[in-house]
PDB file of C-alpha atoms in Angstrom:
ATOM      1  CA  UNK S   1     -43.678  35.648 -73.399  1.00 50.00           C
ATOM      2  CA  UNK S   2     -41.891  34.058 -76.391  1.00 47.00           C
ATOM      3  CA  UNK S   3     -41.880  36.650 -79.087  1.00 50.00           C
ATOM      4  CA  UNK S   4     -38.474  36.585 -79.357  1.00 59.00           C
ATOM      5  CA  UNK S   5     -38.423  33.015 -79.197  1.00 74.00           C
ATOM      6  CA  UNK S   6     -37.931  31.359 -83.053  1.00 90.00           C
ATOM      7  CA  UNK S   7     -40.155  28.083 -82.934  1.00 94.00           C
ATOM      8  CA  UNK S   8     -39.524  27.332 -86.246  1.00 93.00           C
ATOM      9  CA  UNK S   9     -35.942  26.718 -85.759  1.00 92.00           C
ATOM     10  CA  UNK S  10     -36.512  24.701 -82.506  1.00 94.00           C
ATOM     11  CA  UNK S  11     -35.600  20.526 -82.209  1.00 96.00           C
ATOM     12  CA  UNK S  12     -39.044  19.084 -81.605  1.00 96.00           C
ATOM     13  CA  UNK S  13     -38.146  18.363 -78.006  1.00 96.00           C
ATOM     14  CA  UNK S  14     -37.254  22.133 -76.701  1.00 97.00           C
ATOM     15  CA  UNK S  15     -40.982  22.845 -78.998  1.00 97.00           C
ATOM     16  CA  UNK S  16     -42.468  19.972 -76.794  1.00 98.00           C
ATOM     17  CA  UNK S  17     -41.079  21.863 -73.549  1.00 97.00           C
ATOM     18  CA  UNK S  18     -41.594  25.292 -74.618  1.00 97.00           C
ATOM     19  CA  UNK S  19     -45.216  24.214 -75.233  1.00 97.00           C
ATOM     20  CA  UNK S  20     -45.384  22.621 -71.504  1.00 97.00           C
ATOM     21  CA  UNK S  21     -43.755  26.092 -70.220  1.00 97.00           C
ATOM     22  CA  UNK S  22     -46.112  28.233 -71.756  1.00 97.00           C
ATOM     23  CA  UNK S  23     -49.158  26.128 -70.984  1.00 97.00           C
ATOM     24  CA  UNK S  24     -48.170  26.470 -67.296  1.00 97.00           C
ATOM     25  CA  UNK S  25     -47.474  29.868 -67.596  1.00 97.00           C
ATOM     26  CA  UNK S  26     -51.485  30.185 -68.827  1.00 97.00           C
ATOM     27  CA  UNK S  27     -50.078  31.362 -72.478  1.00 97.00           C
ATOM     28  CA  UNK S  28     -52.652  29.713 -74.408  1.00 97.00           C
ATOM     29  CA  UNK S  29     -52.009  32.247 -78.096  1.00 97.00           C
ATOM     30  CA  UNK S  30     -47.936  30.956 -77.404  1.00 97.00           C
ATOM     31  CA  UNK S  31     -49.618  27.115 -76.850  1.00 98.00           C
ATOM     32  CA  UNK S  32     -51.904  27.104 -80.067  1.00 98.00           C
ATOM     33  CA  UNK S  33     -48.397  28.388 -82.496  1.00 97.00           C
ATOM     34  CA  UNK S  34     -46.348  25.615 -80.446  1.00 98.00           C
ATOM     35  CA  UNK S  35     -49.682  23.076 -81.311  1.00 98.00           C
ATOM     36  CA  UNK S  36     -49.473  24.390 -85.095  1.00 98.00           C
ATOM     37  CA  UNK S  37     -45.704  24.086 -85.272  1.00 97.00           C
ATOM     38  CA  UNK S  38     -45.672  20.894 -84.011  1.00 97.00           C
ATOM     39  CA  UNK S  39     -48.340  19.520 -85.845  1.00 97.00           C
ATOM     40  CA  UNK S  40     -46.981  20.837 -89.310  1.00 97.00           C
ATOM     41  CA  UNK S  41     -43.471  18.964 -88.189  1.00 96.00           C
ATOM     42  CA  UNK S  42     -45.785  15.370 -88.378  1.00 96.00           C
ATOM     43  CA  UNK S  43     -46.496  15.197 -84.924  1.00 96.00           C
ATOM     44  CA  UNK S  44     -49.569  13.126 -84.513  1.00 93.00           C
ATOM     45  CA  UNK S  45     -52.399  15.010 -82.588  1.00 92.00           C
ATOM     46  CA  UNK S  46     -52.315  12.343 -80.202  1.00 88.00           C
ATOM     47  CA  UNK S  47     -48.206  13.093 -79.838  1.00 93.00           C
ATOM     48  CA  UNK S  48     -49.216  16.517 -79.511  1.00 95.00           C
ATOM     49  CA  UNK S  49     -51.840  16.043 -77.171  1.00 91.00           C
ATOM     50  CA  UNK S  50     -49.820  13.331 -74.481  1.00 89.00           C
ATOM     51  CA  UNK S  51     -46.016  14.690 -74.846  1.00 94.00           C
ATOM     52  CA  UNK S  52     -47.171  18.717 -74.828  1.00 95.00           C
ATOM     53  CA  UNK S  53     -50.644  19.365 -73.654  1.00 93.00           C
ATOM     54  CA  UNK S  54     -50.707  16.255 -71.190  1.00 89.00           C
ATOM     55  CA  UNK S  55     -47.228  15.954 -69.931  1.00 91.00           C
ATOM     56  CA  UNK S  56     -47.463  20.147 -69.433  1.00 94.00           C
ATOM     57  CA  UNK S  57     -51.015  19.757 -66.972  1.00 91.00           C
ATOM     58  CA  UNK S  58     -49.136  16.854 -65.400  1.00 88.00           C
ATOM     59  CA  UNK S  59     -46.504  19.576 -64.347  1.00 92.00           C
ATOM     60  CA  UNK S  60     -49.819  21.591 -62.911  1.00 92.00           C
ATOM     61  CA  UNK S  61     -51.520  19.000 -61.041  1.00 87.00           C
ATOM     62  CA  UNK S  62     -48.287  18.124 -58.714  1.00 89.00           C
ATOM     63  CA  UNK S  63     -47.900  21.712 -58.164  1.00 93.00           C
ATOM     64  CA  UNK S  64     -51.071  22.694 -57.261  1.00 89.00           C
ATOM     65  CA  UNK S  65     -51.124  19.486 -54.914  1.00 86.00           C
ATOM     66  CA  UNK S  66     -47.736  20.710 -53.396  1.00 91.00           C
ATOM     67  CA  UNK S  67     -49.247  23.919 -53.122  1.00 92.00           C
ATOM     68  CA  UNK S  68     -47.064  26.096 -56.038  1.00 95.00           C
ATOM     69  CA  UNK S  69     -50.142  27.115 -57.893  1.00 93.00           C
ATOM     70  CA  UNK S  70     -53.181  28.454 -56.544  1.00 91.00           C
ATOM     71  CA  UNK S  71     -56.641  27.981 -58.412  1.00 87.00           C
ATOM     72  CA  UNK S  72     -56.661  31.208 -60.755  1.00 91.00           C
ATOM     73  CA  UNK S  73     -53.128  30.150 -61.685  1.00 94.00           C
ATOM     74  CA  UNK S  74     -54.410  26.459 -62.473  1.00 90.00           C
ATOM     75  CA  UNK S  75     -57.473  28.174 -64.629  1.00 88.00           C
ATOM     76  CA  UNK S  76     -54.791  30.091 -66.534  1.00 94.00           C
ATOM     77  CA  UNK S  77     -52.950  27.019 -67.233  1.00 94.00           C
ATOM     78  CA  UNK S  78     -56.251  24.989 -67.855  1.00 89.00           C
ATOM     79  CA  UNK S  79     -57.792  27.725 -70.311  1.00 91.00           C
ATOM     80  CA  UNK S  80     -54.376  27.229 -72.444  1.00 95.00           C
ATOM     81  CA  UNK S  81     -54.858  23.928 -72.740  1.00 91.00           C
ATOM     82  CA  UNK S  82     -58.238  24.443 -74.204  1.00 89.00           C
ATOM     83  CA  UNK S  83     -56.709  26.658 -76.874  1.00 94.00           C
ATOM     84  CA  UNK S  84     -54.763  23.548 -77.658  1.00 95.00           C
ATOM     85  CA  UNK S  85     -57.419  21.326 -77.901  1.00 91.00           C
ATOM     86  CA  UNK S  86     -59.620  23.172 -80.072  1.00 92.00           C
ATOM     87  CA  UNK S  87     -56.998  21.997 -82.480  1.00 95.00           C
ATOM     88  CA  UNK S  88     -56.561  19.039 -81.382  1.00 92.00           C
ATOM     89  CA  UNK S  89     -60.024  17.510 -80.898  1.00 86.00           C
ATOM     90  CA  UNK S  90     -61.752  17.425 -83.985  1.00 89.00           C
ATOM     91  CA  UNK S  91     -58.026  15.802 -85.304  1.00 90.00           C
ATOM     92  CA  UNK S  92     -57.931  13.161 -82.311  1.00 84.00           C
ATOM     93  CA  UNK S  93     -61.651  12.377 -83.013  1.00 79.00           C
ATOM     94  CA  UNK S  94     -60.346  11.351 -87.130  1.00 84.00           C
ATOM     95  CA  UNK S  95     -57.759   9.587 -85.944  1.00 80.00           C
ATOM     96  CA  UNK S  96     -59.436   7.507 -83.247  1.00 77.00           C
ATOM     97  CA  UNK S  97     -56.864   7.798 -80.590  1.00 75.00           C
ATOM     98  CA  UNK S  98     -57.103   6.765 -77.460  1.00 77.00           C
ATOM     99  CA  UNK S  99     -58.800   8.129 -74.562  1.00 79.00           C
ATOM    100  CA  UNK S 100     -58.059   7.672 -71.009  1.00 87.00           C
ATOM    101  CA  UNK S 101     -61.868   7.334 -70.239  1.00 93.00           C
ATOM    102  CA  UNK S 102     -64.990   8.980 -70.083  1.00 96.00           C
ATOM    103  CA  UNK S 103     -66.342  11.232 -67.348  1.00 97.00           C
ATOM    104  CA  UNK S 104     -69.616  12.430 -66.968  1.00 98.00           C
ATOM    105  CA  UNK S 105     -69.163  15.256 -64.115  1.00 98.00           C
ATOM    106  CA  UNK S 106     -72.200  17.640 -62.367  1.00 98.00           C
ATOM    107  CA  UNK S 107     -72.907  19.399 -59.248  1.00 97.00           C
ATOM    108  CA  UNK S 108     -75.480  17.936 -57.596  1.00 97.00           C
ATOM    109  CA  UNK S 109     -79.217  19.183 -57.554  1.00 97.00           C
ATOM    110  CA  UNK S 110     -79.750  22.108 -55.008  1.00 96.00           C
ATOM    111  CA  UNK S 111     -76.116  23.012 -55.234  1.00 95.00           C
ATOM    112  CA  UNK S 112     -75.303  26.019 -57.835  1.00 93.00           C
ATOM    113  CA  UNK S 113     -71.408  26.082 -56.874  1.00 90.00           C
ATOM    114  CA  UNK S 114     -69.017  24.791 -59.470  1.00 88.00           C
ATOM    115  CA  UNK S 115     -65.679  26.440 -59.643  1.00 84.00           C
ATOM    116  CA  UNK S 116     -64.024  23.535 -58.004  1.00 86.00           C
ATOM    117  CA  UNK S 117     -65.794  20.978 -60.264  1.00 92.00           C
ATOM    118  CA  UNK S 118     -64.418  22.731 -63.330  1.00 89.00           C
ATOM    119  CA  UNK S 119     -61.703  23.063 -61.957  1.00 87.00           C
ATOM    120  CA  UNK S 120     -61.747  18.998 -61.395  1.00 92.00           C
ATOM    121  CA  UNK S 121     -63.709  18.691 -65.292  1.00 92.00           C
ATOM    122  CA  UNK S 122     -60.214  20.890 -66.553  1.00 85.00           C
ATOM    123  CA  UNK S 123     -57.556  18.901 -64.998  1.00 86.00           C
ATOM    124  CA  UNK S 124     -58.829  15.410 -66.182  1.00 90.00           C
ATOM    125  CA  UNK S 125     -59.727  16.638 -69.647  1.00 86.00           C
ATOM    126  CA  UNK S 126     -55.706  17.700 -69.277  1.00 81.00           C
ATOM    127  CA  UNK S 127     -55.064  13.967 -68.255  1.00 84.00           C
ATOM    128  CA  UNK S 128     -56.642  12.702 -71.584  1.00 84.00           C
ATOM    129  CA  UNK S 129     -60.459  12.269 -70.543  1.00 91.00           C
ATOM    130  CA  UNK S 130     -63.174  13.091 -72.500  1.00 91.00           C
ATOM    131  CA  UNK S 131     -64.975  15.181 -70.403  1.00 94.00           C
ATOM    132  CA  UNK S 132     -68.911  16.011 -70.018  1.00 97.00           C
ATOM    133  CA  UNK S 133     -69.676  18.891 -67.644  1.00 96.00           C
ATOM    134  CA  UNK S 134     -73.211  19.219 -66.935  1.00 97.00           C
ATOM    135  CA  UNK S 135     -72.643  21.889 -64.742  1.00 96.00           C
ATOM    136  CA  UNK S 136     -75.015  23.020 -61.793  1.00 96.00           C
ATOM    137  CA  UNK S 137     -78.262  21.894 -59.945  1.00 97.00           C
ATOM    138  CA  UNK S 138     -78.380  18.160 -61.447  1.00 98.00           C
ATOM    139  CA  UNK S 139     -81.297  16.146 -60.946  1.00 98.00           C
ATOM    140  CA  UNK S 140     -81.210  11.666 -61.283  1.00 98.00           C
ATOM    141  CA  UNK S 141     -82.541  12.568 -64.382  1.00 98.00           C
ATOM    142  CA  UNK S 142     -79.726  14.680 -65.649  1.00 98.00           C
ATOM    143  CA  UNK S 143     -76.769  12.035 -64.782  1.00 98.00           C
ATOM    144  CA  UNK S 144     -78.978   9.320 -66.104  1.00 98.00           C
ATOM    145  CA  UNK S 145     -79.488  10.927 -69.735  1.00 98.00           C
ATOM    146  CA  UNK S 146     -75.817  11.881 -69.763  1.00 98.00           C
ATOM    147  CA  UNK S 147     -74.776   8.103 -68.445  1.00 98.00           C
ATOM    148  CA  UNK S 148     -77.206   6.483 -71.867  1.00 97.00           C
ATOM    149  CA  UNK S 149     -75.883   9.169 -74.347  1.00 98.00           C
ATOM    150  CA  UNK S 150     -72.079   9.331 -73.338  1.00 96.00           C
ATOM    151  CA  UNK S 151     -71.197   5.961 -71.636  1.00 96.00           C
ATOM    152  CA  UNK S 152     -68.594   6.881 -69.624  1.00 97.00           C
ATOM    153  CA  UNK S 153     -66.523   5.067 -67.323  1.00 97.00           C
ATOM    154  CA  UNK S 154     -66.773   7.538 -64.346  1.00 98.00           C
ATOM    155  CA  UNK S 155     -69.778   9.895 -63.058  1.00 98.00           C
ATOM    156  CA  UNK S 156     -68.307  12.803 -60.641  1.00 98.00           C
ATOM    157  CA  UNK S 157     -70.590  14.402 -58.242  1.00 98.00           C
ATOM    158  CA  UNK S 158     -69.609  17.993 -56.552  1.00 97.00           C
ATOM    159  CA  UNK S 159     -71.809  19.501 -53.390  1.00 96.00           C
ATOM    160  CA  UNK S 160     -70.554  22.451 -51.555  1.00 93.00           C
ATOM    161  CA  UNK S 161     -73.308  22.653 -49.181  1.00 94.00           C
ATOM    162  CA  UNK S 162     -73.967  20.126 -46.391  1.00 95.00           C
ATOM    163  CA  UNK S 163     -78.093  20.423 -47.459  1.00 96.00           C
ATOM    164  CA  UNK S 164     -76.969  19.107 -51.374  1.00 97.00           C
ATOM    165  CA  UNK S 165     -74.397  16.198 -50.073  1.00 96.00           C
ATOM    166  CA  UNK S 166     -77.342  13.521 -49.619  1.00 97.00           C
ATOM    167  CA  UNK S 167     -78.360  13.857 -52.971  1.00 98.00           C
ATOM    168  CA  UNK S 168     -75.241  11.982 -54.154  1.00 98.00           C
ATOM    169  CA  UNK S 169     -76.812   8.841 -52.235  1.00 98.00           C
ATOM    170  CA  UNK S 170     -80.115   9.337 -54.197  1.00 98.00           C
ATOM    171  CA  UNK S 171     -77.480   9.486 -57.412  1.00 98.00           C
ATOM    172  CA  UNK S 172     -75.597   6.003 -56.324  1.00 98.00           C
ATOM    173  CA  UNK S 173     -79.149   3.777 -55.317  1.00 98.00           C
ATOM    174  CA  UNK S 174     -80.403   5.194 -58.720  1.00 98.00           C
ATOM    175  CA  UNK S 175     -77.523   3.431 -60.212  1.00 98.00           C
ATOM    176  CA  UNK S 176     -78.205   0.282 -58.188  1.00 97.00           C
ATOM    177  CA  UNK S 177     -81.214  -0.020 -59.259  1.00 98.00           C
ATOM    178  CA  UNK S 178     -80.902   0.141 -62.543  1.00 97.00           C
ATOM    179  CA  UNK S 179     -78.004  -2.458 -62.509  1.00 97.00           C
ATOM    180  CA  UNK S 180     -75.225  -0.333 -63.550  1.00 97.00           C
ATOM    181  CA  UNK S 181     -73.677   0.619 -60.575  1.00 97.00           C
ATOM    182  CA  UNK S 182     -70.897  -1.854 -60.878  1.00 95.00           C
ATOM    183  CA  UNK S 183     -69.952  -0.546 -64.563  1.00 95.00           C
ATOM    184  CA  UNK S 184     -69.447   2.702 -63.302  1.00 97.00           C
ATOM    185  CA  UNK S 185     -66.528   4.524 -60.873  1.00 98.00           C
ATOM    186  CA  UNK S 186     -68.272   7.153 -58.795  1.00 98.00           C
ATOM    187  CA  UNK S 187     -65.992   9.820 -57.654  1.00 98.00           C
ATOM    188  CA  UNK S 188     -67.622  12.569 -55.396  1.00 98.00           C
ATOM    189  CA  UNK S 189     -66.207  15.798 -54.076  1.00 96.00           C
ATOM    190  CA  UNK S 190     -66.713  19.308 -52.342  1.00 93.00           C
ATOM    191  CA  UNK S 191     -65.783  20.918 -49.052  1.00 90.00           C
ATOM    192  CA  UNK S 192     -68.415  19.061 -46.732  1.00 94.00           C
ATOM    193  CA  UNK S 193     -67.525  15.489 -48.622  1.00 96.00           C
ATOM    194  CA  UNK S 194     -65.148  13.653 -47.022  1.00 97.00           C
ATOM    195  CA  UNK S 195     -64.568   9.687 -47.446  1.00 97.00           C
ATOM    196  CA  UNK S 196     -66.416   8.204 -44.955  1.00 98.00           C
ATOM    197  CA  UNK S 197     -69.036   9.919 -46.769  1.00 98.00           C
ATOM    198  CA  UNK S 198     -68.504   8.714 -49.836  1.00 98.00           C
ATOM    199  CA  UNK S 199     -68.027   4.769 -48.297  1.00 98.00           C
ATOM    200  CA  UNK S 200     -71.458   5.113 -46.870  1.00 98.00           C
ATOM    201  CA  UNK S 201     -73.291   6.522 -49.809  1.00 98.00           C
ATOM    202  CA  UNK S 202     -71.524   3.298 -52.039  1.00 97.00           C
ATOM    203  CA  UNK S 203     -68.973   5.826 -54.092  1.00 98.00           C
ATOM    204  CA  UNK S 204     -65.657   4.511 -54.954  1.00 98.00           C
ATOM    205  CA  UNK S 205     -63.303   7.632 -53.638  1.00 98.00           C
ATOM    206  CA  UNK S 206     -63.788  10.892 -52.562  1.00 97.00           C
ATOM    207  CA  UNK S 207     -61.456  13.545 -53.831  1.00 95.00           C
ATOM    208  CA  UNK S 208     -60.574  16.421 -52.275  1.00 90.00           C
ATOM    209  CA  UNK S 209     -59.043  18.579 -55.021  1.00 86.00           C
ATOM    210  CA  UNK S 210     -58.732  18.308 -58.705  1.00 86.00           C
ATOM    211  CA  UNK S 211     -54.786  17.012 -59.026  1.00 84.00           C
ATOM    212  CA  UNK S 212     -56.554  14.086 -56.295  1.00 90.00           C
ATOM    213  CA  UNK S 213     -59.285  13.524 -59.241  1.00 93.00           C
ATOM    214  CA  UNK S 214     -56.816  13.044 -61.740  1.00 91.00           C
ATOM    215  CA  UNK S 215     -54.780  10.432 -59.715  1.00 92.00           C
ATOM    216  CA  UNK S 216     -57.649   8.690 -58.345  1.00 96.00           C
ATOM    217  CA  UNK S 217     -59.283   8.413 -61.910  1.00 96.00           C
ATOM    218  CA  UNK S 218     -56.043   7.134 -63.326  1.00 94.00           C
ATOM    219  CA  UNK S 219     -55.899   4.775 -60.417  1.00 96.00           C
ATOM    220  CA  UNK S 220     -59.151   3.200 -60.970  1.00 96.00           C
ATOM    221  CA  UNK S 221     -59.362   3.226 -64.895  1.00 95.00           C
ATOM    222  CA  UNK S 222     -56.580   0.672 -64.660  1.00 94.00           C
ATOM    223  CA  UNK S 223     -57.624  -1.235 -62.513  1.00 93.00           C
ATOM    224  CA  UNK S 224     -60.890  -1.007 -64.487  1.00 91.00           C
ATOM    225  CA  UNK S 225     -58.941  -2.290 -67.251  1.00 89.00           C
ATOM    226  CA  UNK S 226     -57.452  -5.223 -65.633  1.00 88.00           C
ATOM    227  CA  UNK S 227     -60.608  -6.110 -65.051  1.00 82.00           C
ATOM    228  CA  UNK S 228     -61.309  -6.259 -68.653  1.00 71.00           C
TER     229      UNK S 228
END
């Protein structure tokens, strides 16, 4: 903990590091006074948000990949960032900054698990996505409401049990037939999924863990973007 730790009196950059620290370390009280302090030095939210918040998760995504963290550590680190971007939001929404992209993320209908596709919702929202979790049991309806009021650039599906993984193929020929499949990346996931799955059902990758998510999402949105 930083009590004894002066932020006022810190250069910006050691406040930008101590912020990524303590954001690993799941400090999120320590990550909202960095936020503050950084933001009252002129720090635009969106400064705030890429060089602290951002660059901090970044740090927690290879390391749970690499096998460093384990899941309750990454929710630690994950629920600090979203003490920091309680702040930050509403100020990034004024200020029209950029976002990575858009993902509209569920577990399919049938399936009720959804640690690891918060988990998945957590990490990209820490990457710079705006993120809309629809949580559990999602019918065609659901993802179709969520895809005409958000617009986002990616839809994630999670199934956990091989009786729910079909229904992501009901999911992707709903899209087809409504002529939208090729604005869209689909990104599924869950234990049973693997990626000849998700090449026969017509997704675009398959991820296997949430720092894979992130990558993959980043990976795509640019080429997304090249496509203009």
């Amino acid at each position: 903990m930083n009590d004894e730790v002066n932020i006022k009196d810190m250069p910006i950059d050691e406040l930008l590091e101590l912020m990524q620290d303590d954001l690993y370390d799941g400090y999120a009280d320590e990550v909202v006074a960095e936020v503050n302090e950084a933001l009252s030095r002129g720090m635009t939210p969106y400064e705030v948000l890429t060089q602290g918040l951002v660059a901090g998760m970044d740090i927690v995504g290879v390391d749970f990949r690499d096998g460093v963290l384990f899941v309750p550590e990454v929710l630690m680190a994950a629920k600090a960032m979203k003490a920091g971007m309680i702040i930050l939001r509403p100020l990034l929404a004024e200020t029209g900054a950029p976002k990575v992209g858009t993902l509209v993320i569920g577990t399919v209908k049938g399936d009720i698990h959804d640690i690891g596709k918060n988990l998945v919702a957590m990490m990209m929202e820490g990457a710079g996505f705006e993120v809309i979790n629809l949580g559990i049991n999602n019918d065609v309806d659901s993802f179709m409401g969520a895809i005409d009021a958000h617009n986002p650039d990616i839809i994630g599906m999670s199934a956990l049990l091989t009786t729910t993984m079909p229904y992501m193929r009901t999911v992707v020929n709903t899209l087809k037939e409504k002529g939208i499949r090729r604005d869209l990346i689909v990104l599924v996931g869950g234990a049973p999924v693997n990626d000849a799955f998700a090449e026969d059902i017509g997704a675009d990758a398959c991820c296997r863990d949430a720092a894979v998510a992130v990558e993959t999402a980043e990976k795509l949105m640019a080429i997304k973007r090249e496509k203009g």
